[in-house]
CSV table of C-alpha atoms in Angstrom, one decimal:
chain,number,residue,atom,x,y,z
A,1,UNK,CA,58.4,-20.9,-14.8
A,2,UNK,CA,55.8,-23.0,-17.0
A,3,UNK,CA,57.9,-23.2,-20.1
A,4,UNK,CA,61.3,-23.5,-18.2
A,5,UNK,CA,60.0,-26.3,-15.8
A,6,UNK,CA,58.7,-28.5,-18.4
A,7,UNK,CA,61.8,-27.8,-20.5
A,8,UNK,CA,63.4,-29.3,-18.0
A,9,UNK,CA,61.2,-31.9,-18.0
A,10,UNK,CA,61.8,-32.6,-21.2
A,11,UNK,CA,66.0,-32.9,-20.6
A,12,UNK,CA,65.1,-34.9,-17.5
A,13,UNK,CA,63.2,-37.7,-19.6
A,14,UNK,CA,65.9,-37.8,-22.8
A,15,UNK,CA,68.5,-38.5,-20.4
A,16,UNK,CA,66.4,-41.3,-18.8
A,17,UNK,CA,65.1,-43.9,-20.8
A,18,UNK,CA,65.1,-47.0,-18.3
A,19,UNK,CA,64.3,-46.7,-14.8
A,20,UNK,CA,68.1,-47.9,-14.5
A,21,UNK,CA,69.4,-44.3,-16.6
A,22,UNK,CA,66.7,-42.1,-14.4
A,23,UNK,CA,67.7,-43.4,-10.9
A,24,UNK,CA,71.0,-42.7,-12.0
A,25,UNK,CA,70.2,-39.2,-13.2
A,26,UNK,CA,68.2,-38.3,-10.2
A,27,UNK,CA,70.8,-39.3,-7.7
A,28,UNK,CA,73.3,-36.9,-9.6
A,29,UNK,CA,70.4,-34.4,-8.7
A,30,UNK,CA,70.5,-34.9,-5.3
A,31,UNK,CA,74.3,-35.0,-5.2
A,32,UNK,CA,74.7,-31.9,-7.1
A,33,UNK,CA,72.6,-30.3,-4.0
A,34,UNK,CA,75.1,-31.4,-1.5
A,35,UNK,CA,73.2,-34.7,-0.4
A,36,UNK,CA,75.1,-37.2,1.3
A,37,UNK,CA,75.2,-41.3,-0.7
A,38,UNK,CA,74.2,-44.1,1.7
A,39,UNK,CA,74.7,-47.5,1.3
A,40,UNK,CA,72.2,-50.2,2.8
A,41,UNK,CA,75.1,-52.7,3.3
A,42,UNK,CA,76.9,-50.5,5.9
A,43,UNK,CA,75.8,-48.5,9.2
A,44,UNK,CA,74.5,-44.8,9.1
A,45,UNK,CA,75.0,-42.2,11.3
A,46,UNK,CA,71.9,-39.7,10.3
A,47,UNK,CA,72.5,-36.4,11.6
A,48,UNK,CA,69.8,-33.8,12.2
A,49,UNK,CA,68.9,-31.1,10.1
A,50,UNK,CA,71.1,-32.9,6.7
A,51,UNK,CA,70.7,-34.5,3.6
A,52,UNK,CA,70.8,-38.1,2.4
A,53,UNK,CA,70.1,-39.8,-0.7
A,54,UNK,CA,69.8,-44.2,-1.5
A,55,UNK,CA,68.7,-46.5,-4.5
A,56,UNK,CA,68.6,-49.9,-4.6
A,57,UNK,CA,68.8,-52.6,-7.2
A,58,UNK,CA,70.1,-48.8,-9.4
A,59,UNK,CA,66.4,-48.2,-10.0
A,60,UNK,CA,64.8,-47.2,-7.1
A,61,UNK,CA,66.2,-44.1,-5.2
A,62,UNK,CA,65.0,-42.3,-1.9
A,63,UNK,CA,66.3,-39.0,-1.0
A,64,UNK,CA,65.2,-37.6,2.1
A,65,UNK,CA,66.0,-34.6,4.8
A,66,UNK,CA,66.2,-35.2,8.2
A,67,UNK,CA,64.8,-31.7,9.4
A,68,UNK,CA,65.1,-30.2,12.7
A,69,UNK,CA,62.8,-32.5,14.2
A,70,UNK,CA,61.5,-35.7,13.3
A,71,UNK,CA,59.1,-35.9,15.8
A,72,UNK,CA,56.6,-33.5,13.6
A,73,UNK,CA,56.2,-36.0,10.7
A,74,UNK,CA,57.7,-36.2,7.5
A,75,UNK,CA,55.9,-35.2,4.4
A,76,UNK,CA,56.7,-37.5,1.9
A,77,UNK,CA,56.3,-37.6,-1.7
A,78,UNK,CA,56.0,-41.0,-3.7
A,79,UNK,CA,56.6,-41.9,-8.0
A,80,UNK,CA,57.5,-44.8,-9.8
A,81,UNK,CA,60.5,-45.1,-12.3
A,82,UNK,CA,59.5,-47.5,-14.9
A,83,UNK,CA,56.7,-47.3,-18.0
A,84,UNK,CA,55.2,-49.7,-20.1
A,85,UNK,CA,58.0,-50.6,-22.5
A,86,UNK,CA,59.5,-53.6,-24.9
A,87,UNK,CA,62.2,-55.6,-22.8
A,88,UNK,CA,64.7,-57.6,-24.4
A,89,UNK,CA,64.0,-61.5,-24.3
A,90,UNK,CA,67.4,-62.9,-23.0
A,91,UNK,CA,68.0,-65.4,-25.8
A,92,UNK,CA,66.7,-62.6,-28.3
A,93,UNK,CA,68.1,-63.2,-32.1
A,94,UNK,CA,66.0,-64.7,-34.3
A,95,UNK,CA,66.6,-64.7,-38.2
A,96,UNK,CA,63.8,-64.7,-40.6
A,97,UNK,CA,64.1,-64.6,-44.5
A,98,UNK,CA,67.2,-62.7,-43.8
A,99,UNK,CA,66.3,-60.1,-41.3
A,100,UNK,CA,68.1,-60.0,-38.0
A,101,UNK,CA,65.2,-59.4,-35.5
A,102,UNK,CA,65.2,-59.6,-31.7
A,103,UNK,CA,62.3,-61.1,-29.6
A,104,UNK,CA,61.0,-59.0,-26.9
A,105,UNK,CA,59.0,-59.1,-23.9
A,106,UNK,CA,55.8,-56.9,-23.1
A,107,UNK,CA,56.6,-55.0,-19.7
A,108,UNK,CA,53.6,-53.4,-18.0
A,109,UNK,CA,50.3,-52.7,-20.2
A,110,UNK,CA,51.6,-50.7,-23.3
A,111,UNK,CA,49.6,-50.3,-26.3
A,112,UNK,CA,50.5,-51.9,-28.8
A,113,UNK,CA,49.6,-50.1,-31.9
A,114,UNK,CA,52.1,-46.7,-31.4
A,115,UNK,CA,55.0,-49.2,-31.3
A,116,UNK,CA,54.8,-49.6,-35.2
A,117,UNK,CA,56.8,-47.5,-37.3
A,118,UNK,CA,58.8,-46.0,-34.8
A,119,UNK,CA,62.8,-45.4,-34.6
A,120,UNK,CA,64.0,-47.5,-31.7
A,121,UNK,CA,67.1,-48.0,-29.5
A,122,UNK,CA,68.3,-50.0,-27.1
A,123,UNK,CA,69.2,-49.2,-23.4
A,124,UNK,CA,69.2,-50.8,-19.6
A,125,UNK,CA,71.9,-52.4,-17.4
A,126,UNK,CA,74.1,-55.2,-19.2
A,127,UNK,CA,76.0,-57.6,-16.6
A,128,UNK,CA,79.0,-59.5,-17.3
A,129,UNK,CA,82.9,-60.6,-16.6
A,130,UNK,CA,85.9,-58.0,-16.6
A,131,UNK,CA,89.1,-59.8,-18.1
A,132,UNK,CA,90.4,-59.9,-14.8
A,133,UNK,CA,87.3,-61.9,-13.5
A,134,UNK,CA,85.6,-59.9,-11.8
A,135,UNK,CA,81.9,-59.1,-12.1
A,136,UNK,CA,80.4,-56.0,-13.4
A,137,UNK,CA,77.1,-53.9,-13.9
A,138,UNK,CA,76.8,-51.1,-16.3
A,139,UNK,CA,74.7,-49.2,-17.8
A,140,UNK,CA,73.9,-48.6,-21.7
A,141,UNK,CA,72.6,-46.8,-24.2
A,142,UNK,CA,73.1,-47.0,-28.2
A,143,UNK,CA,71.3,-43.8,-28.5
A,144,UNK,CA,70.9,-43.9,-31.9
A,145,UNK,CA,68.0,-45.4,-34.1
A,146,UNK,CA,68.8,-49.1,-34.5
A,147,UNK,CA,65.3,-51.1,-34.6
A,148,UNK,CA,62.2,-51.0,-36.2
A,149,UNK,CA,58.8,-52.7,-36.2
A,150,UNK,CA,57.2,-52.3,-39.7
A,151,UNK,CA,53.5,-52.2,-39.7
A,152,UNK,CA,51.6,-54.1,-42.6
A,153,UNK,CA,50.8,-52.4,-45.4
A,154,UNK,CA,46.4,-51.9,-46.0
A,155,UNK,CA,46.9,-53.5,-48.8
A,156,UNK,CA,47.5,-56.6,-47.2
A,157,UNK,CA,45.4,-56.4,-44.6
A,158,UNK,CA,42.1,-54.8,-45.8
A,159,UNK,CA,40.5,-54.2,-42.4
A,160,UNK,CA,43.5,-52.8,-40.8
A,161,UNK,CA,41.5,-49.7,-39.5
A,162,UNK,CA,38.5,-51.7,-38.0
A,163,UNK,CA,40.1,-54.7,-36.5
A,164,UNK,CA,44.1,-55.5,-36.7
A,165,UNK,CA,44.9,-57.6,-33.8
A,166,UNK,CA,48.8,-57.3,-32.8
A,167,UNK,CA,49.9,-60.4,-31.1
A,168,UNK,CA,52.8,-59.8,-29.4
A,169,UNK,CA,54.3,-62.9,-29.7
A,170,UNK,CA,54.2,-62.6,-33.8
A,171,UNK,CA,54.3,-59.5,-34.6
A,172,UNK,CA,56.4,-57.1,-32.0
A,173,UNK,CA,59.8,-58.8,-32.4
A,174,UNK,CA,62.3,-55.8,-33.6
A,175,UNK,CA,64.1,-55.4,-36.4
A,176,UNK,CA,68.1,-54.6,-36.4
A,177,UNK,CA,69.3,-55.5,-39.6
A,178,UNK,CA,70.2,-58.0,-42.4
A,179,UNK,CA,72.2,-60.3,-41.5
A,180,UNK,CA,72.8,-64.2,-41.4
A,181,UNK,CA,75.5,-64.3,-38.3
A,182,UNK,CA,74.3,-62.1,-35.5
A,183,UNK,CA,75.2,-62.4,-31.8
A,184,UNK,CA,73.7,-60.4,-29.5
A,185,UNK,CA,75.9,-60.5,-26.5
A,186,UNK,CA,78.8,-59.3,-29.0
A,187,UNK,CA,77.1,-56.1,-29.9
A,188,UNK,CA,77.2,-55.7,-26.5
A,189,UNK,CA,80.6,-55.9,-25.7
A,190,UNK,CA,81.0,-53.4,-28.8
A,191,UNK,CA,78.6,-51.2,-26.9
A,192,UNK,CA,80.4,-51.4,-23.9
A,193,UNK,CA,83.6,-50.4,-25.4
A,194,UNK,CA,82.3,-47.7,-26.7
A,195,UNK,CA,80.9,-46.5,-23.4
A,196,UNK,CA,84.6,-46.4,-22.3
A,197,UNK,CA,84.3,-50.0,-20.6
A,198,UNK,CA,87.0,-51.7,-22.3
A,199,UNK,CA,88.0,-54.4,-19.9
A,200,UNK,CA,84.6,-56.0,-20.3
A,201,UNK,CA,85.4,-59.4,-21.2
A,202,UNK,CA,82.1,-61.6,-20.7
A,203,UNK,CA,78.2,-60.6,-21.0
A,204,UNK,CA,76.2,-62.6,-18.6
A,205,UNK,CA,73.0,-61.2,-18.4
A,206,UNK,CA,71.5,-58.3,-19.3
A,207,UNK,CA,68.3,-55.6,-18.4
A,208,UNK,CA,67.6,-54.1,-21.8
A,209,UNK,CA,64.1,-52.1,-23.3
A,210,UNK,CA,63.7,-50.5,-26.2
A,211,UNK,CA,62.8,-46.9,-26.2
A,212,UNK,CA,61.3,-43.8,-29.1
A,213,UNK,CA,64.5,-42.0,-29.9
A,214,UNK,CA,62.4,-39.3,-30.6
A,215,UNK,CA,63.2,-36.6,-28.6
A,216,UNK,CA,60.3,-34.8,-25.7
A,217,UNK,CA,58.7,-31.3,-27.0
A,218,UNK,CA,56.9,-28.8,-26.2
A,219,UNK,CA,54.2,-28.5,-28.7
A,220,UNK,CA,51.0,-26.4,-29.6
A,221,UNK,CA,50.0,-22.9,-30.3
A,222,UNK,CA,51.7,-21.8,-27.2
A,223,UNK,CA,53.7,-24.4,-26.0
A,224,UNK,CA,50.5,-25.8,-23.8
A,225,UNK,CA,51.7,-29.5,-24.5
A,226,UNK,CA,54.7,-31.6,-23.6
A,227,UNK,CA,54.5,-34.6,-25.8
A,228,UNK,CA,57.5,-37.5,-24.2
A,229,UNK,CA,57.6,-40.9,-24.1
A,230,UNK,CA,57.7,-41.7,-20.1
A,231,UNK,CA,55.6,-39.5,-18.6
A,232,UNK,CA,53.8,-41.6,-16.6
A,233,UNK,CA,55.3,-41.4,-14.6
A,234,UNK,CA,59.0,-39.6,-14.9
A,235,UNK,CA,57.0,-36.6,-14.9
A,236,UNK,CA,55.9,-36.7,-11.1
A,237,UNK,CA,59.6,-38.2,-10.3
A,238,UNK,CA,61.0,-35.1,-11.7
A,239,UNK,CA,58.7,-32.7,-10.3
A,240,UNK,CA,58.7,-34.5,-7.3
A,241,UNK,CA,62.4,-34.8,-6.8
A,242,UNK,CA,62.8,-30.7,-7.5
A,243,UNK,CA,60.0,-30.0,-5.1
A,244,UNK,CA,62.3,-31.5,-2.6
A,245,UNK,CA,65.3,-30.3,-3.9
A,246,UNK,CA,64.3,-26.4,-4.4
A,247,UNK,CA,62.6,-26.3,-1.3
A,248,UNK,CA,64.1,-24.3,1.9
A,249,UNK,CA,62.8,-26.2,4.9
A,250,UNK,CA,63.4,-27.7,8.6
A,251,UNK,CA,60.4,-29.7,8.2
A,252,UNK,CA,61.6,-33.3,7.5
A,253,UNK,CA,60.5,-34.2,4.1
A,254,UNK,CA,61.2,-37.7,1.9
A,255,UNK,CA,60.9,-38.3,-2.0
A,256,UNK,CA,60.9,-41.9,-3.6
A,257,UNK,CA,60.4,-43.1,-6.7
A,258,UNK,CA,60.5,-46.9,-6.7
A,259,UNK,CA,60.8,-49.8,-9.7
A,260,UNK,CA,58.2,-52.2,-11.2
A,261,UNK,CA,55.3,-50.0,-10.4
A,262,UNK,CA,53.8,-50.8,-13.6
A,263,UNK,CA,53.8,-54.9,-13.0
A,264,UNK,CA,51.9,-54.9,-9.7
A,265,UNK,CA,55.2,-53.2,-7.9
A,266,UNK,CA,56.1,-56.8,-6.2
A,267,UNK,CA,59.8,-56.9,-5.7
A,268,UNK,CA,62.7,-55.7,-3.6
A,269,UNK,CA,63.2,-52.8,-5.0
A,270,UNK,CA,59.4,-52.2,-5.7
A,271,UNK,CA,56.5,-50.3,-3.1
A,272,UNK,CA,55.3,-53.6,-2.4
A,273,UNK,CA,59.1,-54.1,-0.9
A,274,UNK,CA,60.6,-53.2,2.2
A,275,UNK,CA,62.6,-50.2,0.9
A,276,UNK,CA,61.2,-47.5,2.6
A,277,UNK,CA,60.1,-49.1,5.6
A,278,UNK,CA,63.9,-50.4,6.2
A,279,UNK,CA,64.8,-47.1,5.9
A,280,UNK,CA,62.3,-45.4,8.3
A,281,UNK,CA,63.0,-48.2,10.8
A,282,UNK,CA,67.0,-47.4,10.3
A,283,UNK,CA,65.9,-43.3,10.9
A,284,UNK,CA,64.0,-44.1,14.3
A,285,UNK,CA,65.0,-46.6,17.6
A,286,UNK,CA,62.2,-48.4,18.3
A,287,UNK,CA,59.1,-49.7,16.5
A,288,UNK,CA,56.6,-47.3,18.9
A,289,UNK,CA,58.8,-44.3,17.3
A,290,UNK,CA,58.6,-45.9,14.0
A,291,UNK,CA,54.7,-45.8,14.4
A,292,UNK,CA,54.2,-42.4,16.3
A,293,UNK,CA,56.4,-41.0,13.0
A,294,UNK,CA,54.3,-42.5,10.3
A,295,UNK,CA,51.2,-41.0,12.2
A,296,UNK,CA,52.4,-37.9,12.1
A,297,UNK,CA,53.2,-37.8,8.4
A,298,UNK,CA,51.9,-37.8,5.6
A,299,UNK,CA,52.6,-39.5,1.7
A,300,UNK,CA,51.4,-37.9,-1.6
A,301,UNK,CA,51.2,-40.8,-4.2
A,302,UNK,CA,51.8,-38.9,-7.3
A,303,UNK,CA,50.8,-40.6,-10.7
A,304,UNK,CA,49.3,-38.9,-13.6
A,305,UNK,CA,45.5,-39.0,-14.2
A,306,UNK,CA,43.2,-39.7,-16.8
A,307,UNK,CA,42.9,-36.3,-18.7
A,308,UNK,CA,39.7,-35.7,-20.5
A,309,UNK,CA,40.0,-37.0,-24.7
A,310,UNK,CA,38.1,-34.2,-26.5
A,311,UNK,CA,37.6,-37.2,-28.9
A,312,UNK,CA,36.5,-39.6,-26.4
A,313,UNK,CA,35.0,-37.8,-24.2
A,314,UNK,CA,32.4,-40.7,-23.2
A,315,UNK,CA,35.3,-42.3,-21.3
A,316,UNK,CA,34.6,-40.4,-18.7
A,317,UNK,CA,32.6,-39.9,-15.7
A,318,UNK,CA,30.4,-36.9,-16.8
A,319,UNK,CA,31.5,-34.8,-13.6
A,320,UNK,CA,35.0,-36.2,-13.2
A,321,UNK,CA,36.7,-35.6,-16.6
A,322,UNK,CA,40.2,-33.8,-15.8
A,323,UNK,CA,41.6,-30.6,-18.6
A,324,UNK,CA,44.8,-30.4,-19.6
A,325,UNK,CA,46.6,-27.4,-17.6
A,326,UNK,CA,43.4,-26.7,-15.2
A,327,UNK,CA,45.6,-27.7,-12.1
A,328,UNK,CA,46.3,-31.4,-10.4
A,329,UNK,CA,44.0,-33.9,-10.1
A,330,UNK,CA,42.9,-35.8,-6.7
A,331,UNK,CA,42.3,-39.5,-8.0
A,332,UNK,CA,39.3,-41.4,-5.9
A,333,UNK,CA,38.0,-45.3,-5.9
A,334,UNK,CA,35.8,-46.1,-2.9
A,335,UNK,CA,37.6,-49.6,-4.2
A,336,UNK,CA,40.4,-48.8,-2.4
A,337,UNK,CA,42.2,-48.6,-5.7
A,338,UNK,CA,43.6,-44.8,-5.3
A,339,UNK,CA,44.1,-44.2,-1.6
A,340,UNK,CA,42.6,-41.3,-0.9
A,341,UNK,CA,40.3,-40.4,1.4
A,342,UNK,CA,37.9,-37.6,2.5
A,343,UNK,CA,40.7,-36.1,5.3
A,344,UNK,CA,43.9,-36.4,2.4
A,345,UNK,CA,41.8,-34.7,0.3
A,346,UNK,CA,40.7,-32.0,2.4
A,347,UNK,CA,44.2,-31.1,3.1
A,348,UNK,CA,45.6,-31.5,-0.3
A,349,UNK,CA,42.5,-29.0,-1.6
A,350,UNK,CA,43.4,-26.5,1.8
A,351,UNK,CA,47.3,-26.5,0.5
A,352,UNK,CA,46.6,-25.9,-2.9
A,353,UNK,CA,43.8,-23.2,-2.2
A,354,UNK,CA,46.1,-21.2,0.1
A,355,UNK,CA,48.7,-21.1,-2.5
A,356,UNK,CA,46.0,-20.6,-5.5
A,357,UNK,CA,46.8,-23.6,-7.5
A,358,UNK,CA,43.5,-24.9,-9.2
A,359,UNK,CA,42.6,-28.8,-8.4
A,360,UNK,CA,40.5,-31.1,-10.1
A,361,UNK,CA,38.8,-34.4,-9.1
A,362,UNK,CA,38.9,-38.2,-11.2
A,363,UNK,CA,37.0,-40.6,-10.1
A,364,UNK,CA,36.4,-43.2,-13.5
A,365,UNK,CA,33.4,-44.4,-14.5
A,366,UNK,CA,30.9,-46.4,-12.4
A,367,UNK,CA,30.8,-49.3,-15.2
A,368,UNK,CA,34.5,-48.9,-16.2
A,369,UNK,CA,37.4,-50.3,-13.9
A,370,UNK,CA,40.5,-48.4,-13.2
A,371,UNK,CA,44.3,-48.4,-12.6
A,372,UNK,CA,45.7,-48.3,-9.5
A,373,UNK,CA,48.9,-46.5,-8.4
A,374,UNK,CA,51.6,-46.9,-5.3
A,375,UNK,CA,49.3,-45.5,-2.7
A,376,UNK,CA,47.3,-48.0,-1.6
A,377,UNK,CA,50.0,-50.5,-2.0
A,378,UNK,CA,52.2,-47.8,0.8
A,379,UNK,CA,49.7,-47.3,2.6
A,380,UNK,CA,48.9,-50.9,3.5
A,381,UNK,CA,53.0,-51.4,3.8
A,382,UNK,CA,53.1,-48.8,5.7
A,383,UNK,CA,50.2,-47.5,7.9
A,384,UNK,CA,50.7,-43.7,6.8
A,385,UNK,CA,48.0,-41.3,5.3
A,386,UNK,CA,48.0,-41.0,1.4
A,387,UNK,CA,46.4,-39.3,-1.1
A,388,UNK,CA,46.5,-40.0,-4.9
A,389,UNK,CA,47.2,-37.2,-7.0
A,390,UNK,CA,48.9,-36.3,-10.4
A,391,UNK,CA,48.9,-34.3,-13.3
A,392,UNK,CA,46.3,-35.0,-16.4
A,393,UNK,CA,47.5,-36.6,-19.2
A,394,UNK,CA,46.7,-38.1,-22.7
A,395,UNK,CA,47.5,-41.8,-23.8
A,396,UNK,CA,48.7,-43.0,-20.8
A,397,UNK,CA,51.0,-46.1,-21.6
A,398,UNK,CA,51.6,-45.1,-25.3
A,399,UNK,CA,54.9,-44.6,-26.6
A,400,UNK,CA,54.4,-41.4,-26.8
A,401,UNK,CA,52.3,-39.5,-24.2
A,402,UNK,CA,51.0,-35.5,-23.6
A,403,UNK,CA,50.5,-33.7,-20.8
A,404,UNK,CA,49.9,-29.9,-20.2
A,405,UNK,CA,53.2,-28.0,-20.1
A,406,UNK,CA,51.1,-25.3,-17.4
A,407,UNK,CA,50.4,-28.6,-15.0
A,408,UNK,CA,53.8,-29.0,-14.4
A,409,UNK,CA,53.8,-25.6,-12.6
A,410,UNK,CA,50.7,-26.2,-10.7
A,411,UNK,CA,52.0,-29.8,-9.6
A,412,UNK,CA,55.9,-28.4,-8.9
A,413,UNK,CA,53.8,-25.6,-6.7
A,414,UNK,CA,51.6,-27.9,-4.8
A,415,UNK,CA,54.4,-30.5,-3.7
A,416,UNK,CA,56.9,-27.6,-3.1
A,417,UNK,CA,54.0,-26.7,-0.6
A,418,UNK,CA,53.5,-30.1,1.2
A,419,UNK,CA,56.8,-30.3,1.2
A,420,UNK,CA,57.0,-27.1,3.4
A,421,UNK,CA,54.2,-28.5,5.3
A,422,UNK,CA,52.2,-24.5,5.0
């Protein structure tokens, strides 16, 4: 199970490299299952004990199962679709002693540094005109290695490994090419054809970040890491999403895993929004049902954690410093910015001890601020109890980040447990 789920893992985050291309690959995992597609624009008719799956803006999904009996809760299960990437700027060429370049956007806090030197591509939702007039949204993905940001060479910059500054304005634009006459929007409408949309006549806007072609892998002695782009935080989206999935229950359960997470979660489609809420008012008849449901259930905001740097090891709280594969991680800030609290915890920690999955604790240091995650932010929407977990990892918000292959068992364990509701 450890190698095979995070090999999966690994398949789950090459074939989703926007939050756009992972929506749309989780909702064929729900529909592959037998659940039913609902659309917000027209009236449902929920059924007990059956299946239903929704996105919105195609990057934020909910899947959900009515269970026998809504009136014992629903244990729900919470992720976020996007990571700290390069987006597009929407008037991007810019042409510089030759080189065809592309100005980009910082989304969410990436570092910097790991974006040098890396084989990028290109991929998101393009919008435009069919020759027939109509208006269309598709997705994209070139796939292949098409950009590049060069670092500077030492010799040119003499104190490159004490105190190079990357301004992002300067020095992140991509390079494509050489060329004198570029048009962006017309590489478009190449890719589009080539995606099999060859009636797009217009490109009116676009949704495009750059992503590491290089491929997720299992790596160490024995296969203890998976190294990915995207793991914060397509790893608890997948794990989250199978926990549902794989699990035979009448308890009512719900999985989301919702858009701009990583930019303070403030839109429609984000947890700051009224996605789920609309939803569980749509499930129940009045708002006293709607409340006497949310008190009876119960969200797991799951979000990687801070693993322990071997090399940096002064990062963290001397008694709160997370391994790699020792188990999930509870995440607490009296600040209210992890939403956990003493009860959450105590049943997360009764769960995971009754089914022998080992759990850790992070709570950051007392002079150091932290992160915060779509708990709090759901449980204010909300009302409902949450806790703050996830699996360790290493350089969160790099390009490239690792987490233990053996945690992705222990996590897929725990939430297929509160997803049972044992």
């Amino acid at each position: 199970m450890t190698q095979s789920i995070a090999q999966d893992l690994c398949d789950f985050i090459a074939q989703s490299p926007t939050p756009f291309h992972a929506t749309k690959t989780l909702l064929n995992m729900f529909v592959d299952k037998g659940f039913s597609v609902l659309d917000e624009s027209q009236d449902w008719s929920i059924e007990s004990n059956k299946a239903y799956v929704v996105t919105r803006n195609d990057s934020s999904i909910i899947a959900f199962r009515t269970g026998t009996d809504l009136d014992r809760g629903m244990q729900m299960l919470g992720a976020h679709t996007d990571s700290p990437c390069l987006r597009i700027k929407p008037t991007p060429e810019i042409n510089k002693h030759g080189y065809a370049q592309l100005g980009v956007e910082v989304y969410g806090g990436a570092l910097y540094h790991p974006w040098l030197d890396r084989d990028l591509s290109i991929a998101g939702r393009v919008s435009g005109t069919r020759k027939n007039g109509e208006l269309f949204h598709e997705l994209i993905d070139f796939k292949r290695a098409i950009a590049i940001i060069p670092n500077l060479a030492i010799h040119l910059d003499r104190d490159a490994n004490k105190s190079r500054e990357i301004n992002a304005q300067q020095h992140l634009p991509i390079i494509i090419g050489q060329s004198s006459d570029f048009n962006f929007k017309e590489l478009l409408l190449s890719e589009l054809a080539d995606h099999g949309i060859n009636d797009a006549d217009k490109v009116l806007d676009f949704e495009l970040s750059c992503y590491d072609v290089q491929r997720p892998n299992l790596v160490g002695l024995n296969q203890e890491f998976i190294c990915a782009s995207r793991l914060d935080n397509l790893l608890s989206s997948y794990i989250g999403a199978r926990a549902i999935l794989d699990t035979d229950t009448d308890q009512a359960s719900l999985f989301i895993s919702t858009d701009h997470e990583e930019v303070g979660s403030s839109s429609a489609c984000g947890a700051q929004g009224p996605f789920l809420k609309s939803l569980l008012q749509r499930l129940t008849d009045s708002p006293a049902a709607m409340t006497q449901l949310i008190s009876r259930s119960i969200m797991v905001s799951c979000d990687n954690a801070h693993g322990i740097h071997p090399n940096y090891a002064d990062k963290h709280d001397q008694n709160h410093g997370p391994l790699l594969n020792a188990g999930p991680v509870i995440k607490i800030n009296n600040n209210q910015r992890y939403a956990t609290n003493s009860v959450s915890s105590a049943k997360f920690k009764q769960i995971c001890d009754k089914i022998n999955v080992p759990v850790q604790t992070f709570v950051t240091r007392s002079d150091m601020g932290c992160g915060s995650t779509i708990g709090p932010i759901t449980a204010t929407e909300i009302g409902i109890e949450t806790i703050d977990i996830g699996a360790p990892q290493w350089a969160m918000h790099s390009i490239r980040e690792t987490a233990g292959s053996q945690d992705c068992k222990f996590l897929y364990q725990a939430l297929c447990a509160i997803v049972k509701k044992i």
